[in-house]
CSV table of C-alpha atoms and ligand atoms in Angstrom, one decimal:
chain,number,residue,atom,x,y,z
T,22,MET,CA,51.5,50.0,132.4
T,23,ILE,CA,48.4,50.4,134.5
T,24,HIS,CA,47.5,54.0,135.4
T,25,ASN,CA,45.9,53.9,138.8
T,26,PHE,CA,43.5,56.8,139.6
T,27,ASN,CA,41.7,55.0,142.4
T,28,ALA,CA,40.3,57.3,145.1
T,29,GLY,CA,41.2,55.0,148.0
T,30,PRO,CA,42.8,52.7,148.8
T,31,SER,CA,45.0,54.1,146.1
T,32,ILE,CA,48.3,54.0,144.4
T,33,LEU,CA,51.5,53.9,146.5
T,34,PRO,CA,55.1,54.2,145.3
T,35,LYS,CA,56.3,51.1,143.5
T,36,GLU,CA,59.4,50.8,145.8
T,37,VAL,CA,57.1,50.8,148.8
T,38,PHE,CA,55.3,47.7,147.4
T,39,GLU,CA,58.6,46.1,146.7
T,40,GLN,CA,60.0,46.8,150.2
T,41,ALA,CA,56.8,45.8,151.9
T,42,SER,CA,56.6,42.5,150.0
T,43,LYS,CA,60.2,41.7,150.9
T,44,ALA,CA,59.4,42.4,154.6
T,45,ILE,CA,56.6,39.9,154.5
T,46,LEU,CA,59.1,37.2,153.7
T,47,ASN,CA,62.1,38.4,155.6
T,48,PHE,CA,62.0,41.5,157.7
T,49,ASN,CA,65.3,43.4,158.0
T,50,ASN,CA,67.2,40.1,157.5
T,51,THR,CA,65.8,38.6,160.7
T,52,GLY,CA,64.5,35.5,158.9
T,53,LEU,CA,61.1,36.5,160.3
T,54,SER,CA,58.1,38.1,158.5
T,55,ILE,CA,56.9,41.5,159.6
T,56,LEU,CA,53.6,39.7,160.1
T,57,GLU,CA,54.9,37.5,162.8
T,58,ILE,CA,57.1,39.7,165.0
T,59,GLY,CA,55.8,40.9,168.4
T,60,HIS,CA,54.6,44.5,168.5
T,61,ARG,CA,56.5,45.1,171.7
T,62,THR,CA,59.8,43.9,170.3
T,63,SER,CA,62.6,46.4,169.6
T,64,LEU,CA,62.1,45.5,165.9
T,65,PHE,CA,58.6,47.0,165.7
T,66,GLU,CA,59.4,49.8,168.2
T,67,ALA,CA,62.0,51.0,165.7
T,68,VAL,CA,59.4,51.1,162.9
T,69,LEU,CA,56.9,53.0,165.0
T,70,ASP,CA,59.6,55.5,166.2
T,71,GLU,CA,60.8,56.1,162.7
T,72,ALA,CA,57.3,56.6,161.4
T,73,ARG,CA,56.6,59.1,164.2
T,74,SER,CA,59.8,61.0,163.7
T,75,LEU,CA,59.3,61.2,159.9
T,76,VAL,CA,55.8,62.6,160.4
T,77,ARG,CA,57.2,65.2,162.8
T,78,GLU,CA,60.0,66.1,160.4
T,79,LEU,CA,58.0,66.2,157.2
T,80,MET,CA,55.2,68.2,158.7
T,81,GLN,CA,57.5,70.3,160.8
T,82,LEU,CA,55.5,69.7,163.9
T,83,ASN,CA,56.3,71.5,167.2
T,84,ASP,CA,57.0,69.7,170.5
T,85,ASP,CA,53.4,70.2,171.6
T,86,LYS,CA,52.1,67.7,169.0
T,87,GLU,CA,51.5,64.1,169.9
T,88,ILE,CA,51.6,61.6,167.0
T,89,LEU,CA,49.4,58.5,167.2
T,90,PHE,CA,48.7,55.6,164.9
T,91,LEU,CA,45.2,54.3,165.7
T,92,HIS,CA,42.8,51.8,164.3
T,93,GLY,CA,39.3,52.2,162.9
T,94,GLY,CA,39.7,54.4,159.9
T,95,ALA,CA,38.8,58.1,159.6
T,96,SER,CA,35.2,57.1,160.3
T,97,THR,CA,36.2,56.3,163.9
T,98,GLN,CA,37.6,59.8,164.3
T,99,PHE,CA,34.2,61.2,163.3
T,100,PHE,CA,32.9,60.0,166.7
T,101,GLN,CA,36.1,59.7,168.8
T,102,VAL,CA,36.6,63.5,168.5
T,103,PRO,CA,33.2,64.5,169.9
T,104,MET,CA,33.4,61.7,172.4
T,105,ASN,CA,36.6,63.1,173.9
T,106,PHE,CA,36.1,66.8,173.4
T,107,LEU,CA,32.3,67.6,173.4
T,108,ASP,CA,30.2,67.4,176.5
T,109,GLU,CA,26.4,67.0,176.2
T,110,HIS,CA,25.6,70.7,176.5
T,111,GLU,CA,28.6,72.0,174.6
T,112,THR,CA,28.7,73.0,170.9
T,113,GLY,CA,31.0,71.9,168.1
T,114,ALA,CA,31.1,74.1,165.0
T,115,TYR,CA,31.2,72.2,161.7
T,116,LEU,CA,31.6,73.1,158.1
T,117,ASP,CA,29.4,71.1,155.8
T,118,CYS,CA,31.2,70.5,152.5
T,119,GLY,CA,30.1,67.1,151.5
T,120,ILE,CA,29.6,63.5,152.4
T,121,TRP,CA,32.5,63.1,154.8
T,122,GLY,CA,31.7,66.2,156.7
T,123,ILE,CA,28.0,65.2,156.9
T,124,LYS,CA,29.1,61.9,158.4
T,125,ALA,CA,31.2,63.7,161.0
T,126,ILE,CA,28.3,66.0,161.8
T,127,ARG,CA,25.9,63.1,162.3
T,128,GLU,CA,28.3,61.4,164.7
T,129,ALA,CA,29.0,64.5,166.7
T,130,LYS,CA,25.2,65.0,167.3
T,131,LEU,CA,25.3,61.7,169.3
T,132,PHE,CA,27.5,63.5,171.9
T,133,GLY,CA,26.6,67.2,172.0
T,134,ASN,CA,25.3,70.1,170.1
T,135,VAL,CA,26.4,70.9,166.5
T,136,ASN,CA,26.4,74.3,164.9
T,137,VAL,CA,26.8,74.0,161.1
T,138,VAL,CA,28.4,77.3,160.4
T,139,ALA,CA,28.1,77.1,156.6
T,140,SER,CA,27.2,74.6,153.9
T,141,SER,CA,27.7,74.3,150.2
T,142,LYS,CA,24.7,72.0,149.8
T,143,ASP,CA,22.9,74.8,147.8
T,144,ARG,CA,25.1,74.1,144.8
T,145,ASN,CA,25.7,70.4,145.2
T,146,TYR,CA,28.9,70.8,147.2
T,147,THR,CA,30.7,72.2,144.2
T,148,TYR,CA,32.5,75.0,146.1
T,149,VAL,CA,33.8,75.8,149.6
T,150,PRO,CA,31.9,78.4,151.6
T,151,LYS,CA,34.0,81.5,152.4
T,152,ASP,CA,32.1,83.9,154.6
T,153,TYR,CA,31.0,82.4,157.9
T,154,VAL,CA,31.4,83.1,161.6
T,155,ILE,CA,32.8,80.5,163.9
T,156,PRO,CA,31.1,81.1,167.3
T,157,ALA,CA,33.7,81.9,169.9
T,158,ASN,CA,32.1,79.6,172.4
T,159,ALA,CA,32.4,76.5,170.2
T,160,LYS,CA,34.5,73.7,171.8
T,161,TYR,CA,36.2,73.3,168.4
T,162,PHE,CA,35.7,73.9,164.7
T,163,HIS,CA,35.8,70.9,162.4
T,164,TYR,CA,36.3,70.8,158.6
T,165,THR,CA,37.4,68.5,155.9
T,166,SER,CA,40.4,69.9,154.1
T,167,ASN,CA,39.8,67.9,150.9
T,168,ASN,CA,36.4,66.6,149.9
T,169,THR,CA,37.4,63.4,148.2
T,170,ILE,CA,34.0,62.7,146.7
T,171,GLU,CA,33.0,66.1,145.6
T,172,GLY,CA,36.5,67.3,144.5
T,173,THR,CA,36.8,70.5,146.5
T,174,GLU,CA,39.8,71.5,148.6
T,175,MET,CA,40.3,74.2,151.2
T,176,PHE,CA,43.7,75.8,150.7
T,177,TYR,CA,43.6,78.2,153.6
T,178,ILE,CA,43.1,77.8,157.4
T,179,PRO,CA,40.3,79.9,158.8
T,180,GLU,CA,41.3,82.7,161.2
T,181,THR,CA,39.8,81.8,164.6
T,182,ASN,CA,40.8,81.4,168.2
T,183,VAL,CA,38.6,78.3,168.5
T,184,PRO,CA,40.7,75.1,168.3
T,185,ILE,CA,40.6,73.6,164.8
T,186,VAL,CA,40.0,69.9,164.1
T,187,VAL,CA,40.6,68.8,160.6
T,188,ASP,CA,39.9,65.6,158.6
T,189,MET,CA,42.9,65.6,156.2
T,190,SER,CA,42.4,62.0,155.0
T,191,SER,CA,42.8,62.7,151.3
T,192,ASP,CA,45.3,65.6,151.1
T,193,ILE,CA,47.6,65.2,154.1
T,194,LEU,CA,51.3,65.4,153.1
T,195,SER,CA,50.3,66.7,149.6
T,196,ARG,CA,51.0,70.4,150.1
T,197,GLN,CA,52.6,72.8,152.5
T,198,THR,CA,50.5,74.3,155.2
T,199,ASP,CA,51.1,75.3,158.8
T,200,PHE,CA,50.3,72.0,160.4
T,201,ASN,CA,50.9,73.5,163.9
T,202,ARG,CA,47.8,75.7,163.6
T,203,PHE,CA,45.6,72.6,164.2
T,204,SER,CA,44.6,71.3,167.5
T,205,LEU,CA,43.8,67.9,166.1
T,206,ILE,CA,44.5,66.4,162.6
T,207,TYR,CA,43.3,63.0,161.6
T,208,ALA,CA,43.7,61.1,158.4
T,209,GLY,CA,43.0,57.5,157.3
T,210,ALA,CA,46.2,56.2,155.7
T,211,GLN,CA,44.9,54.7,152.6
T,212,LYS,CA,45.0,57.8,150.4
T,213,ASN,CA,48.3,59.5,150.8
T,214,ILE,CA,50.2,57.8,153.7
T,215,GLY,CA,50.1,54.1,153.3
T,216,ALA,CA,47.9,51.0,153.6
T,217,ALA,CA,44.3,50.9,154.9
T,218,GLY,CA,43.9,49.9,158.5
T,219,VAL,CA,45.5,52.7,160.3
T,220,ASN,CA,44.8,56.4,161.1
T,221,LEU,CA,47.4,59.1,161.7
T,222,VAL,CA,46.1,61.3,164.5
T,223,ILE,CA,48.0,64.4,165.7
T,224,ILE,CA,46.9,66.1,168.8
T,225,ASP,CA,48.1,69.3,170.4
T,226,ARG,CA,48.8,68.8,174.1
T,227,ASN,CA,47.2,72.1,174.9
T,228,PHE,CA,43.9,70.8,173.5
T,229,LYS,CA,42.6,69.0,176.6
T,230,PRO,CA,39.9,66.4,176.4
T,231,VAL,CA,37.7,67.4,179.4
T,232,VAL,CA,34.3,65.7,179.3
T,233,ASN,CA,32.1,64.3,182.0
T,234,ARG,CA,31.3,61.0,180.3
T,235,LYS,CA,33.4,57.9,180.9
T,236,LEU,CA,35.4,56.6,178.0
T,237,PRO,CA,36.3,53.1,177.0
T,238,SER,CA,40.1,52.9,177.0
T,239,MET,CA,40.4,52.3,173.3
T,240,MET,CA,38.4,55.5,172.7
T,241,ASP,CA,40.4,57.6,175.0
T,242,TYR,CA,43.1,59.7,173.3
T,243,MET,CA,44.9,60.3,176.6
T,244,GLN,CA,45.4,56.6,177.2
T,245,HIS,CA,46.7,56.2,173.6
T,246,ILE,CA,49.1,59.0,174.2
T,247,ALA,CA,50.3,57.6,177.6
T,248,ASN,CA,50.9,54.3,175.9
T,249,GLY,CA,52.6,55.6,172.8
T,250,SER,CA,50.1,54.1,170.3
T,251,MET,CA,50.6,50.7,172.0
T,252,LEU,CA,47.5,50.5,174.2
T,253,ASN,CA,46.8,47.3,172.3
T,254,THR,CA,48.3,45.6,169.3
T,255,PRO,CA,48.7,48.3,166.6
T,256,PRO,CA,48.1,47.4,163.0
T,257,VAL,CA,51.8,46.5,162.6
T,258,PHE,CA,51.9,46.0,158.8
T,259,ALA,CA,49.9,49.1,158.0
T,260,VAL,CA,52.2,51.2,160.2
T,261,TYR,CA,55.2,49.6,158.5
T,262,VAL,CA,53.8,50.6,155.0
T,263,CYS,CA,53.2,54.1,156.3
T,264,MET,CA,56.8,54.3,157.5
T,265,LEU,CA,58.1,53.2,154.1
T,266,THR,CA,55.9,55.7,152.3
T,267,LEU,CA,57.1,58.5,154.6
T,268,ARG,CA,60.7,57.5,153.9
T,269,TRP,CA,60.0,57.7,150.2
T,270,LEU,CA,58.4,61.1,150.6
T,271,LYS,CA,61.5,62.3,152.5
T,272,SER,CA,63.8,60.8,149.8
T,273,ILE,CA,62.2,62.8,147.0
T,274,GLY,CA,62.4,66.1,148.9
T,275,GLY,CA,59.5,66.1,151.3
T,276,ILE,CA,56.2,68.1,151.0
T,277,PRO,CA,57.6,71.1,149.1
T,278,ALA,CA,58.9,68.7,146.3
T,279,ILE,CA,55.7,66.7,146.1
T,280,GLU,CA,53.6,69.8,146.1
T,281,LYS,CA,55.2,71.0,142.9
T,282,ILE,CA,54.5,67.7,141.2
T,283,ASN,CA,50.9,67.6,142.5
T,284,GLN,CA,50.4,71.1,141.2
T,285,GLN,CA,51.7,70.2,137.8
T,286,LYS,CA,49.5,67.1,137.6
T,287,ALA,CA,46.4,69.0,138.6
T,288,ASP,CA,47.2,71.9,136.2
T,289,LEU,CA,47.6,69.5,133.3
T,290,VAL,CA,44.4,67.6,134.0
T,291,TYR,CA,42.2,70.6,134.7
T,292,SER,CA,43.5,72.6,131.7
T,293,THR,CA,42.9,69.6,129.4
T,294,LEU,CA,39.4,69.2,130.6
T,295,ASP,CA,38.6,73.0,130.5
T,296,ALA,CA,39.8,73.1,126.9
T,297,HIS,CA,37.8,70.1,125.8
T,298,PRO,CA,34.3,70.7,124.4
T,299,LEU,CA,32.8,67.5,126.0
T,300,PHE,CA,34.2,67.4,129.5
T,301,ARG,CA,32.9,69.7,132.3
T,302,PRO,CA,34.7,69.9,135.6
T,303,THR,CA,32.0,70.4,138.3
T,304,VAL,CA,33.9,72.5,140.9
T,305,ALA,CA,34.4,76.3,141.1
T,306,LYS,CA,37.9,77.1,139.8
T,307,GLU,CA,39.4,78.5,143.0
T,308,ASP,CA,38.2,75.4,145.1
T,309,ARG,CA,39.3,72.7,142.8
T,310,SER,CA,41.0,69.8,144.5
T,311,ARG,CA,44.5,68.9,143.5
T,312,MET,CA,43.9,65.4,144.7
T,313,ASN,CA,40.5,64.4,143.2
T,314,VAL,CA,39.4,65.9,139.9
T,315,VAL,CA,35.7,65.5,139.4
T,316,PHE,CA,34.0,66.1,136.0
T,317,VAL,CA,31.0,65.1,134.0
T,318,MET,CA,29.8,65.0,130.4
T,319,ASP,CA,26.4,66.1,129.3
T,320,ASP,CA,25.7,63.0,127.2
T,321,PRO,CA,25.5,59.7,129.1
T,322,GLU,CA,26.3,57.8,125.9
T,323,LYS,CA,29.6,59.7,125.5
T,324,GLU,CA,30.3,59.1,129.2
T,325,LYS,CA,30.0,55.4,128.7
T,326,GLN,CA,32.2,55.6,125.6
T,327,PHE,CA,35.0,57.4,127.5
T,328,LEU,CA,34.8,55.0,130.4
T,329,ASP,CA,35.2,52.1,128.0
T,330,LEU,CA,38.1,53.8,126.4
T,331,CYS,CA,39.8,54.4,129.8
T,332,LYS,CA,39.4,50.7,130.5
T,333,LYS,CA,40.9,49.7,127.2
T,334,GLU,CA,43.9,52.0,127.9
T,335,ASN,CA,44.5,50.5,131.4
T,336,MET,CA,43.3,53.6,133.2
T,337,VAL,CA,41.6,52.3,136.4
T,338,GLY,CA,39.5,54.1,139.0
T,339,VAL,CA,38.2,56.9,136.8
T,340,LYS,CA,34.5,56.3,137.4
T,341,GLY,CA,32.9,59.0,139.6
T,342,HIS,CA,31.5,58.3,143.0
T,343,ARG,CA,28.0,56.9,142.8
T,344,SER,CA,26.6,60.1,144.5
T,345,VAL,CA,28.1,62.5,141.9
T,346,GLY,CA,28.3,60.4,138.7
T,347,GLY,CA,30.6,61.2,135.9
T,348,PHE,CA,34.3,60.8,136.5
T,349,ARG,CA,36.8,61.2,139.3
T,350,VAL,CA,40.5,61.1,138.6
T,351,SER,CA,42.6,61.0,141.8
T,352,LEU,CA,46.1,62.4,141.6
T,353,TYR,CA,47.6,61.4,145.0
T,354,ASN,CA,51.2,61.8,145.9
T,355,ALA,CA,52.3,58.5,144.5
T,356,LEU,CA,50.6,59.0,141.1
T,357,PRO,CA,53.5,59.6,138.6
T,358,LEU,CA,53.3,62.7,136.4
T,359,GLU,CA,53.4,60.3,133.4
T,360,SER,CA,50.0,58.9,134.4
T,361,ALA,CA,48.5,62.3,134.5
T,362,LYS,CA,50.0,63.0,131.1
T,363,ALA,CA,48.7,59.7,129.7
T,364,PHE,CA,45.3,60.6,130.9
T,365,CYS,CA,45.4,64.0,129.3
T,366,ASP,CA,46.5,62.5,126.0
T,367,LEU,CA,43.7,60.1,126.1
T,368,ALA,CA,41.1,62.9,127.0
T,369,LYS,CA,42.4,65.1,124.2
T,370,SER,CA,42.0,62.3,121.6
T,371,PHE,CA,38.4,61.7,122.6
T,372,ASN,CA,35.6,63.3,120.6
B,406,PLP,C1,38.2,58.2,152.8
B,406,PLP,C2,37.8,59.3,153.7
B,406,PLP,C3,37.2,59.0,154.9
B,406,PLP,C4,36.8,57.6,155.4
B,406,PLP,O1,37.9,56.9,155.7
B,406,PLP,P1,37.7,55.4,156.3
B,406,PLP,O2,39.1,55.0,156.6
B,406,PLP,O3,37.1,54.6,155.3
B,406,PLP,O4,36.9,55.5,157.6
B,406,PLP,C5,36.9,60.1,155.7
B,406,PLP,N1,37.2,61.4,155.3
B,406,PLP,C6,37.8,61.6,154.1
B,406,PLP,C7,38.1,63.0,153.8
B,406,PLP,C8,38.1,60.6,153.3
B,406,PLP,O5,38.7,60.8,152.1
């Protein structure tokens, strides 16, 4: 058995792979492949409708929320958000908690002013800043709920009247939160929702994009909403894989059920690492991500030995991001508890 700790694209449920591969050969007993049906057919419309309604149900979204499936990865949202919501002389408030947030900040500066309300750069992004003021005149406040690379996660939603925009790419659907508090949520699918190639974007209808600049149609959220994610050909197969993964999540009990398992996996892994004399988790305890566990060793020779051992034991994707070094073990929704246990057994045996 391979234990897949990849950070993204990452593990999906086995039954999703089985169902998706069947649909490539014969989709819903139509004799056609999912790859060759028209996106405006009732066949695909049913897929998109089911995906949307599963998102609404699992996240308990209210009727003000519009659910979109868009192209371009989360990186497109870094600029599509300011392009739609931030005029040249307006200010967007941003929290700087690592590489993905920095990229969002850089893109926002192309369109308007950016106020970085707090940063954890002073300690290499190993914690989440707590005390900061979100200026009341900001057009929106943007943060990254889980910092995939640095291994920090923000478990609370800041108190503010400013509309909140969140990049939830790597922890969406992994734990309960009040999703209705957000004016805009975006997430690339390849970590917790499905296959790479599609973004889930959820926009509150009361959060109005009012800017003076002209927008290309494909960049205009309003046009996507008006056309029900069918402004052009959607990434049909990627949306289908999302729908299957959402079905799976519902079948196992939804977000409350997966949160319990995710908590168990994270507790196991962190407590194993904390108890071990050689491993050193890098993140402040209260801000440790349940999705991406980042840790190092003080001896590069030992790091290499452990990496080789992981390889030998079929544990893939444990090498840390090049910017942090060390190790990163990702524990996304689809990672079975057994894989977390197997990793812990291996870590315990290492000396
Ligand atoms: C992976 C990731 C991204 C980038 O996603 P792409 O789909 O590659 O553009 C952005 N934000 C976060 C938090 C991520 O984990």
